[in-house]
Coordinates of C-alpha atoms in Angstrom, one line a residue:
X1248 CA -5.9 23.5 -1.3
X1249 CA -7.4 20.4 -3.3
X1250 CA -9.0 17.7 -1.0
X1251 CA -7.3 14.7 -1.7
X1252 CA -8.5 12.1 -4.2
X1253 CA -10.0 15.2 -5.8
X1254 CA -10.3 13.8 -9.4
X1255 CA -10.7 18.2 -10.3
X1256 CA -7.8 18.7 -8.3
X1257 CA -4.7 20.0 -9.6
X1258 CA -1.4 21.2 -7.6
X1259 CA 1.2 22.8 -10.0
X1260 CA -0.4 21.4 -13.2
X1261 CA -0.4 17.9 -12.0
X1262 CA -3.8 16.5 -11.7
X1263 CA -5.0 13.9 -9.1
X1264 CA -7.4 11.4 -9.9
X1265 CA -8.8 8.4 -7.8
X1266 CA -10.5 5.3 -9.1
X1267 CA -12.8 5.3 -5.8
X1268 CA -16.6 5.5 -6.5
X1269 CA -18.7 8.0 -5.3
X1270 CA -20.3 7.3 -2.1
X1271 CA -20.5 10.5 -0.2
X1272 CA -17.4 9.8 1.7
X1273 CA -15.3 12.7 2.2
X1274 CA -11.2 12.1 2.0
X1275 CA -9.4 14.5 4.6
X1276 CA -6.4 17.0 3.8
X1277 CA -3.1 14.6 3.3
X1278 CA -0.8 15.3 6.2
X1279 CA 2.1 17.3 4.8
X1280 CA 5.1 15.3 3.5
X1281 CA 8.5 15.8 4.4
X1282 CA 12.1 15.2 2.8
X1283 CA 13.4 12.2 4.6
X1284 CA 16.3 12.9 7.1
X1285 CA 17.7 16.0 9.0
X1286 CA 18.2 19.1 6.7
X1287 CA 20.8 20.3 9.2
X1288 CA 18.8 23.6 9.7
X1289 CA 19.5 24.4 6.1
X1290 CA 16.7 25.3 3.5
X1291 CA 16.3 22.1 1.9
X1292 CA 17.9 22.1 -1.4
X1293 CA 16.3 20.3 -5.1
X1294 CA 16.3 16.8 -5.5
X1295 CA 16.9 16.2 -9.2
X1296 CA 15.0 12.4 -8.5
X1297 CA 12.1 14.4 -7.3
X1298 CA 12.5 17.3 -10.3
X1299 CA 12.6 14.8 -12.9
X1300 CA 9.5 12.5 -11.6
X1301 CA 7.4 16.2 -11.5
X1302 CA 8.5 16.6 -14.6
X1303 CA 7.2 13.1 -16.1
X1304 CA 3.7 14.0 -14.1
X1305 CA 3.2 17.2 -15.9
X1306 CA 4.2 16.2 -19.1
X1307 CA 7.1 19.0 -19.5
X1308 CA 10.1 20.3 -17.6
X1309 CA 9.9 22.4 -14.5
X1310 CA 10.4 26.3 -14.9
X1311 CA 13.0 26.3 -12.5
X1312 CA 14.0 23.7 -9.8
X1313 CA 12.0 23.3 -6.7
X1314 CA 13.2 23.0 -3.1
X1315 CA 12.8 19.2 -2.0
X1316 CA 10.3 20.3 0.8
X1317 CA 7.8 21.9 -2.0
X1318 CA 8.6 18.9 -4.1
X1319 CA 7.0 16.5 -0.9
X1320 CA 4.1 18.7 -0.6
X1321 CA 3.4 19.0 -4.0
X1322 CA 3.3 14.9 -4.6
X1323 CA 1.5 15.0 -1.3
X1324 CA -1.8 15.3 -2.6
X1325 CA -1.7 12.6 -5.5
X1326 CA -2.2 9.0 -4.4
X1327 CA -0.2 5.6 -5.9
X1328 CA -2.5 5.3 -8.6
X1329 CA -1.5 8.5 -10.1
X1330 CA 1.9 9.5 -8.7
X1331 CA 3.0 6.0 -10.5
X1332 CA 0.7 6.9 -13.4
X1333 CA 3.8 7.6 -16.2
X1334 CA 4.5 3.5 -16.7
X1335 CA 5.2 4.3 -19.8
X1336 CA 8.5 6.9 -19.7
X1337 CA 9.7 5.8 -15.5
X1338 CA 13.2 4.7 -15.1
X1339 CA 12.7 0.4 -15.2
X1340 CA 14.8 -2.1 -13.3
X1341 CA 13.9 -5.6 -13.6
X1342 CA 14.2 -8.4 -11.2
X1343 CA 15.0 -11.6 -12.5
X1344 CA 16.7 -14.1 -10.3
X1345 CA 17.8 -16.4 -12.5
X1346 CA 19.2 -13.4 -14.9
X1347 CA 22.7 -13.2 -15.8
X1348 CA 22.3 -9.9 -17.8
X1349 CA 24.3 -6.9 -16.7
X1350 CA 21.8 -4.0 -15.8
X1351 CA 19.2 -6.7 -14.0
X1352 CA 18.9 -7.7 -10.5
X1353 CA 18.6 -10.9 -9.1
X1354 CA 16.9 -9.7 -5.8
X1355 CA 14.5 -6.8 -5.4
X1356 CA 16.5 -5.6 -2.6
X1357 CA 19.2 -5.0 -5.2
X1358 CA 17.0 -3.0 -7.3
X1359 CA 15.5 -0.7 -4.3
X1360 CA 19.3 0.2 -3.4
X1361 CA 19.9 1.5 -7.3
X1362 CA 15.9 2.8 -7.6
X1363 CA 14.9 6.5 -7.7
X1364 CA 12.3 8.1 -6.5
X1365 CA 9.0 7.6 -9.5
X1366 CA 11.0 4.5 -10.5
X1367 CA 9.1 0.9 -11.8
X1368 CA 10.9 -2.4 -10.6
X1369 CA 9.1 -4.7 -12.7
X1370 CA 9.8 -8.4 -11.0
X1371 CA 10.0 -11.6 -13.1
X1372 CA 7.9 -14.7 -11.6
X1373 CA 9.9 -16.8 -8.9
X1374 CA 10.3 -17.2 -5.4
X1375 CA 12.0 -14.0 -3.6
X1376 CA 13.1 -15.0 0.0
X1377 CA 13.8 -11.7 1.4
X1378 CA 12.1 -9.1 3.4
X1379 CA 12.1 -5.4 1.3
X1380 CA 11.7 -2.0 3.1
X1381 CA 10.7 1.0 1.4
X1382 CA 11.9 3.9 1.9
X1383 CA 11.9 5.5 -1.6
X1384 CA 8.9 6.4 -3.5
X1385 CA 9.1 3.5 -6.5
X1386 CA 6.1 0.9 -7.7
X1387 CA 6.9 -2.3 -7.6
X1388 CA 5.3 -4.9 -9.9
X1389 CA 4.8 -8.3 -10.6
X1390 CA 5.1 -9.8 -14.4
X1391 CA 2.6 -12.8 -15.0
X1392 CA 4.1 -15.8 -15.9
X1393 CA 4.0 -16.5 -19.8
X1394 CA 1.7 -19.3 -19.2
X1395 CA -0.6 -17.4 -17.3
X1396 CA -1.4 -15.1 -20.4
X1397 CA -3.8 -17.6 -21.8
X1398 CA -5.3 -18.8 -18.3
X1399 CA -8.7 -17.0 -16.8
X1400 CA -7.2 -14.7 -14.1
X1401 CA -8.3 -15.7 -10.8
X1402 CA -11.0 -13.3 -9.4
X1403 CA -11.8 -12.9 -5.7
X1404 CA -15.3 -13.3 -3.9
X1405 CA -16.4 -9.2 -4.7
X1406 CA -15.2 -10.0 -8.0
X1407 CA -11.9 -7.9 -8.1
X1408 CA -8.7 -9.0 -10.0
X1409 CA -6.9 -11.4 -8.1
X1410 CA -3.0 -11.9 -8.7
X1411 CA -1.3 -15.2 -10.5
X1412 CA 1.0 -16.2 -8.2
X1413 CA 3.9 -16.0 -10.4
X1414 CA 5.7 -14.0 -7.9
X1415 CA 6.3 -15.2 -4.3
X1416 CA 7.7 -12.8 -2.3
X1417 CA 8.6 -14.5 1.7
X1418 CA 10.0 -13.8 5.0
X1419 CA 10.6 -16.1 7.9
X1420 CA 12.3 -13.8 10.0
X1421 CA 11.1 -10.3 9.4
X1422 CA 8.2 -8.3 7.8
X1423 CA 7.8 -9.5 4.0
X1424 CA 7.0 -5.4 2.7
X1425 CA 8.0 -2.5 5.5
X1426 CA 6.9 0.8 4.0
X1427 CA 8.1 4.0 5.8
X1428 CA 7.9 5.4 1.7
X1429 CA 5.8 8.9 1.6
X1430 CA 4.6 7.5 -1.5
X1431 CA 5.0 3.4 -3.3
X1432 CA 3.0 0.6 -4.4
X1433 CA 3.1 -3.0 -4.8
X1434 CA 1.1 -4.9 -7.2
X1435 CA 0.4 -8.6 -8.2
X1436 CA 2.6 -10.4 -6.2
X1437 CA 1.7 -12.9 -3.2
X1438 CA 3.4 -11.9 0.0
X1439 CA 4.2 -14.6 2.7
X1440 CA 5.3 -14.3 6.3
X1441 CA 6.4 -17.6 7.0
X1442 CA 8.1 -17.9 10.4
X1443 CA 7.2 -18.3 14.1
X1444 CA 8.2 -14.7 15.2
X1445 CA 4.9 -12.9 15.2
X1446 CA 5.7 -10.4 12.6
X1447 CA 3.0 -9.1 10.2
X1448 CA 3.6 -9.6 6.5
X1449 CA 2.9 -6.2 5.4
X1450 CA 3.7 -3.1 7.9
X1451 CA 3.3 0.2 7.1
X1452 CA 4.2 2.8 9.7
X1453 CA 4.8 6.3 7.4
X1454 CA 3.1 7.4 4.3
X1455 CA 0.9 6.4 1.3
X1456 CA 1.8 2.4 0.5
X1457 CA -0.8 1.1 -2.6
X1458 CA -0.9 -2.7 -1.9
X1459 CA -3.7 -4.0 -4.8
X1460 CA -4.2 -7.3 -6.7
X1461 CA -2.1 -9.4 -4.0
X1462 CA -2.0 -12.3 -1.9
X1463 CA -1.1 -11.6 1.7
X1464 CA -0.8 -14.3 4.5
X1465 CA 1.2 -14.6 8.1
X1466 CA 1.5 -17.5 9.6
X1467 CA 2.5 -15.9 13.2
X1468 CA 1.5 -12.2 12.7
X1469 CA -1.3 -10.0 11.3
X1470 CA -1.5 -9.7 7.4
X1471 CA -1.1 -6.4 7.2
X1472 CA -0.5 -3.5 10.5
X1473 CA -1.2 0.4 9.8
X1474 CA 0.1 2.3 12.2
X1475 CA 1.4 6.1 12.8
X1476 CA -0.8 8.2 10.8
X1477 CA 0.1 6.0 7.5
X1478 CA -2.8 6.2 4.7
X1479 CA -2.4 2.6 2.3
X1480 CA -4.9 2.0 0.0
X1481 CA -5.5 -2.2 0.2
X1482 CA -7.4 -2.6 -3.5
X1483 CA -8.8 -5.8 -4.9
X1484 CA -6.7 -8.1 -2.4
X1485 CA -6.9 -11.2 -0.6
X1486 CA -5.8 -10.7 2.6
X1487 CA -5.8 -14.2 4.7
X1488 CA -4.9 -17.2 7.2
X1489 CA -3.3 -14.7 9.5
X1490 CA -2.1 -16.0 12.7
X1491 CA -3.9 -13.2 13.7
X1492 CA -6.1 -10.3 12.7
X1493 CA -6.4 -9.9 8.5
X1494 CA -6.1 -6.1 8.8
X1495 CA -4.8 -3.7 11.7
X1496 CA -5.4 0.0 12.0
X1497 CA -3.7 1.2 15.0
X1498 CA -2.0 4.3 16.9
X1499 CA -3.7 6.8 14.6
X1500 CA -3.7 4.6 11.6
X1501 CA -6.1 5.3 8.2
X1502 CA -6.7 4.7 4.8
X1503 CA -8.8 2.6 2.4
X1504 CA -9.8 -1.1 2.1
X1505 CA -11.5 -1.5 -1.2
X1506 CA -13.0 -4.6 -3.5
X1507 CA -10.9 -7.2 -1.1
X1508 CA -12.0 -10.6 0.3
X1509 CA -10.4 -11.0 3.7
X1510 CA -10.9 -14.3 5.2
X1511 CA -9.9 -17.0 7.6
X1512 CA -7.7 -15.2 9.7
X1513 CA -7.6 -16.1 13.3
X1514 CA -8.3 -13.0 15.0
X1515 CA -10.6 -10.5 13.5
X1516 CA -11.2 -9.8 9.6
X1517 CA -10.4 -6.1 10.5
X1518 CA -9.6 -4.3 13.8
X1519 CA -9.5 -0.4 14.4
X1520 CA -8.7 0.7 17.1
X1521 CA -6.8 4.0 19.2
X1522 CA -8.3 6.7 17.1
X1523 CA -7.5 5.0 13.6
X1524 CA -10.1 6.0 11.1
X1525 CA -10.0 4.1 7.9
X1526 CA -12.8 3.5 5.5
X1527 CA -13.7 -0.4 4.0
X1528 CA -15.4 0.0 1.0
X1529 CA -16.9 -2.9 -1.2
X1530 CA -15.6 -6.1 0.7
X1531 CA -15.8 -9.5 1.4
X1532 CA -15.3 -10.1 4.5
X1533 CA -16.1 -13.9 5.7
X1534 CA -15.2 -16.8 8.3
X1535 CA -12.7 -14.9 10.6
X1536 CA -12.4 -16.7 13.8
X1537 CA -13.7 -13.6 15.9
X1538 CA -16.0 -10.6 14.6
X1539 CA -15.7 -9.2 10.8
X1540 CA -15.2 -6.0 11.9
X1541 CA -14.1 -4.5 15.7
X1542 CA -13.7 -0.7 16.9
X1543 CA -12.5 -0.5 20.2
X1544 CA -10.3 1.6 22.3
X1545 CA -11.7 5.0 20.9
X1546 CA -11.2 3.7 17.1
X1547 CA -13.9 5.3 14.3
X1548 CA -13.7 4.3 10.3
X1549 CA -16.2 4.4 8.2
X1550 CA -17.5 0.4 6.5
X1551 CA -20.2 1.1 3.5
X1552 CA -21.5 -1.4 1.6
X1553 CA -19.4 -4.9 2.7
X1554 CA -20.3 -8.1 2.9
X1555 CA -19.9 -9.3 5.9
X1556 CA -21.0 -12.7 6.6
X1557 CA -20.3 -16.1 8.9
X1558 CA -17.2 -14.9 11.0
X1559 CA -17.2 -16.5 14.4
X1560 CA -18.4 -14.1 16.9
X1561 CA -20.3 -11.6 14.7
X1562 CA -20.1 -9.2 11.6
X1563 CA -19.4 -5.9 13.5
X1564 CA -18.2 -5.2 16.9
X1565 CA -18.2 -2.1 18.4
X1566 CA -16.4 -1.5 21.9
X1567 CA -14.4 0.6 24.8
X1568 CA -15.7 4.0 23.3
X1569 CA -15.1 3.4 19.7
X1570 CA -17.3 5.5 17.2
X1571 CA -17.5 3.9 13.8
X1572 CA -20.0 5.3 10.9
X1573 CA -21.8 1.8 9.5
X1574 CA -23.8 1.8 6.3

């Protein structure tokens, strides 16, 4: 099979691409998908959501329907970027929580209850106090206020995108973003954990999450905590003023941390750590409290070509039988 991130790649006519550079780095196999729930011992039967996003991706109806199971292992090795790459011709909700227009939502909540898997909720600027879980496969993005159209967009320190801040998304009481989707992605919104309960603002514990061109802060928590095998992609982010660490990669964790600044957090910029293996690629990562980057407890990764500069006790750290590869 195709590795993944395989830009030659193609499963079933549907062809994976990946905007990550080369830099010699070689992507494992994606751990095999599988349909969410108990199928009862049954063979798993089609999903007409799942039939009619393969459809959009390859451009032309399916020959014949395809057991849900193949369906997961098929959109198993495409990531975010190009599962969510039909814009264009996905099923839309918006978000708009001043809206009185039947069809629209006032909370995304709302609109993940109606959504579809290979759905778009596009989301209208405000303030959204809620805290979202995702668990089916949609991309969820934020719409620039009008004013912001003729305003410079605000670029981070490795140069990278940076969102407006025309959509707040916040949580006191929860996680802001809990992602147990096989495949979703979030884009251009600021997420907030506000409260006093130590919960990270973004937490993704199951599949592929695409987090890029946001703002993420906790006040009590980390930023953002990968655990349980789950693969996010953290692209052209600002990930900062965590309570405590910016980024967590734990129990197994990996994935990729690309073109981000992550700064000013109170415990370390990025921690790995119980045989996580993720790779930081391209970032800026400056005045944490403790190291820049920490292995410990038997953790690897890979970190090529950062910047990592004045964080408190040190760029890198490595510990307790950890084996990062540095370049």
């Amino acid at each position: 099979p195709p590795l993944c991130g395989d830009a030659a790649a193609s499963v079933g006519g549907l062809h994976s691409s990946s905007s990550m550079p080369s830099l010699a780095i070689s992507q494992p196999l994606p751990p095999m998908m599988t349909a969410p729930g108990p199928s009862g011992g049954r063979a798993p039967a089609p999903s007409p959501s799942l039939d009619a996003w393969l459809a959009r991706l390859r451009g032309r109806p399916l020959p014949t329907p395809l057991p849900e199971d193949v369906a997961w292992r098929i959109l198993s090795f495409l990531d975010p970027t190009s599962a969510f790459a039909d814009a264009a011709t996905a099923p839309t909700h918006v978000v708009d929580r001043t809206t009185s227009v039947r069809g629209q939502f006032t909370t995304i909540s709302a609109a993940l209850r109606a959504a579809s898997h290979g759905d778009r909720i596009l989301v209208r600027p405000g303030v959204y106090r809620e805290s979202l879980k995702l668990d089916v496969c949609v991309a969820i993005v934020a719409i620039p206020a009008a004013s912001s159209a003729a305003a410079p967009v605000a670029h981070n320190a490795v140069g990278a995108p940076g969102c407006t801040g025309s959509v707040v998304i916040t949580s006191a009481r929860n996680h802001t973003l809990q992602s147990t989707a096989p495949l979703a992605r979030v884009e251009g919104a600021t997420l907030r954990q506000t409260g006093n309960t130590g919960r990270s603002c973004v937490l993704t514990t199951r599949g592929s999450l695409e987090v890029r061109a946001c703002d993420v802060s906790s006040a009590s928590g980390l930023c953002v905590e990968v655990t349980d095998q789950a693969r996010p992609t953290i692209r052209s982010c600002r990930v900062h003023e965590g309570a405590a660490a910016g980024i967590w990669f734990r129990t197994g964790g990996c994935g990729l941390v690309e073109s981000s600044e992550i700064t000013a957090n109170g415990w370390s910029g990025v921690q790995i750590s119980e045989s996580s293996n993720p790779t930081l690629v391209r970032n800026h990562i400056h005045s944490n409290k403790s190291a820049g980057v920490i292995s410990f407890n038997c953790g690897r990764g890979v970190v090529c070509a950062n910047d990592i500069s004045s964080n408190g006790k040190g760029g890198v750290q490595v510990r307790s039988g950890a084996r990062p590869h540095l370049r």
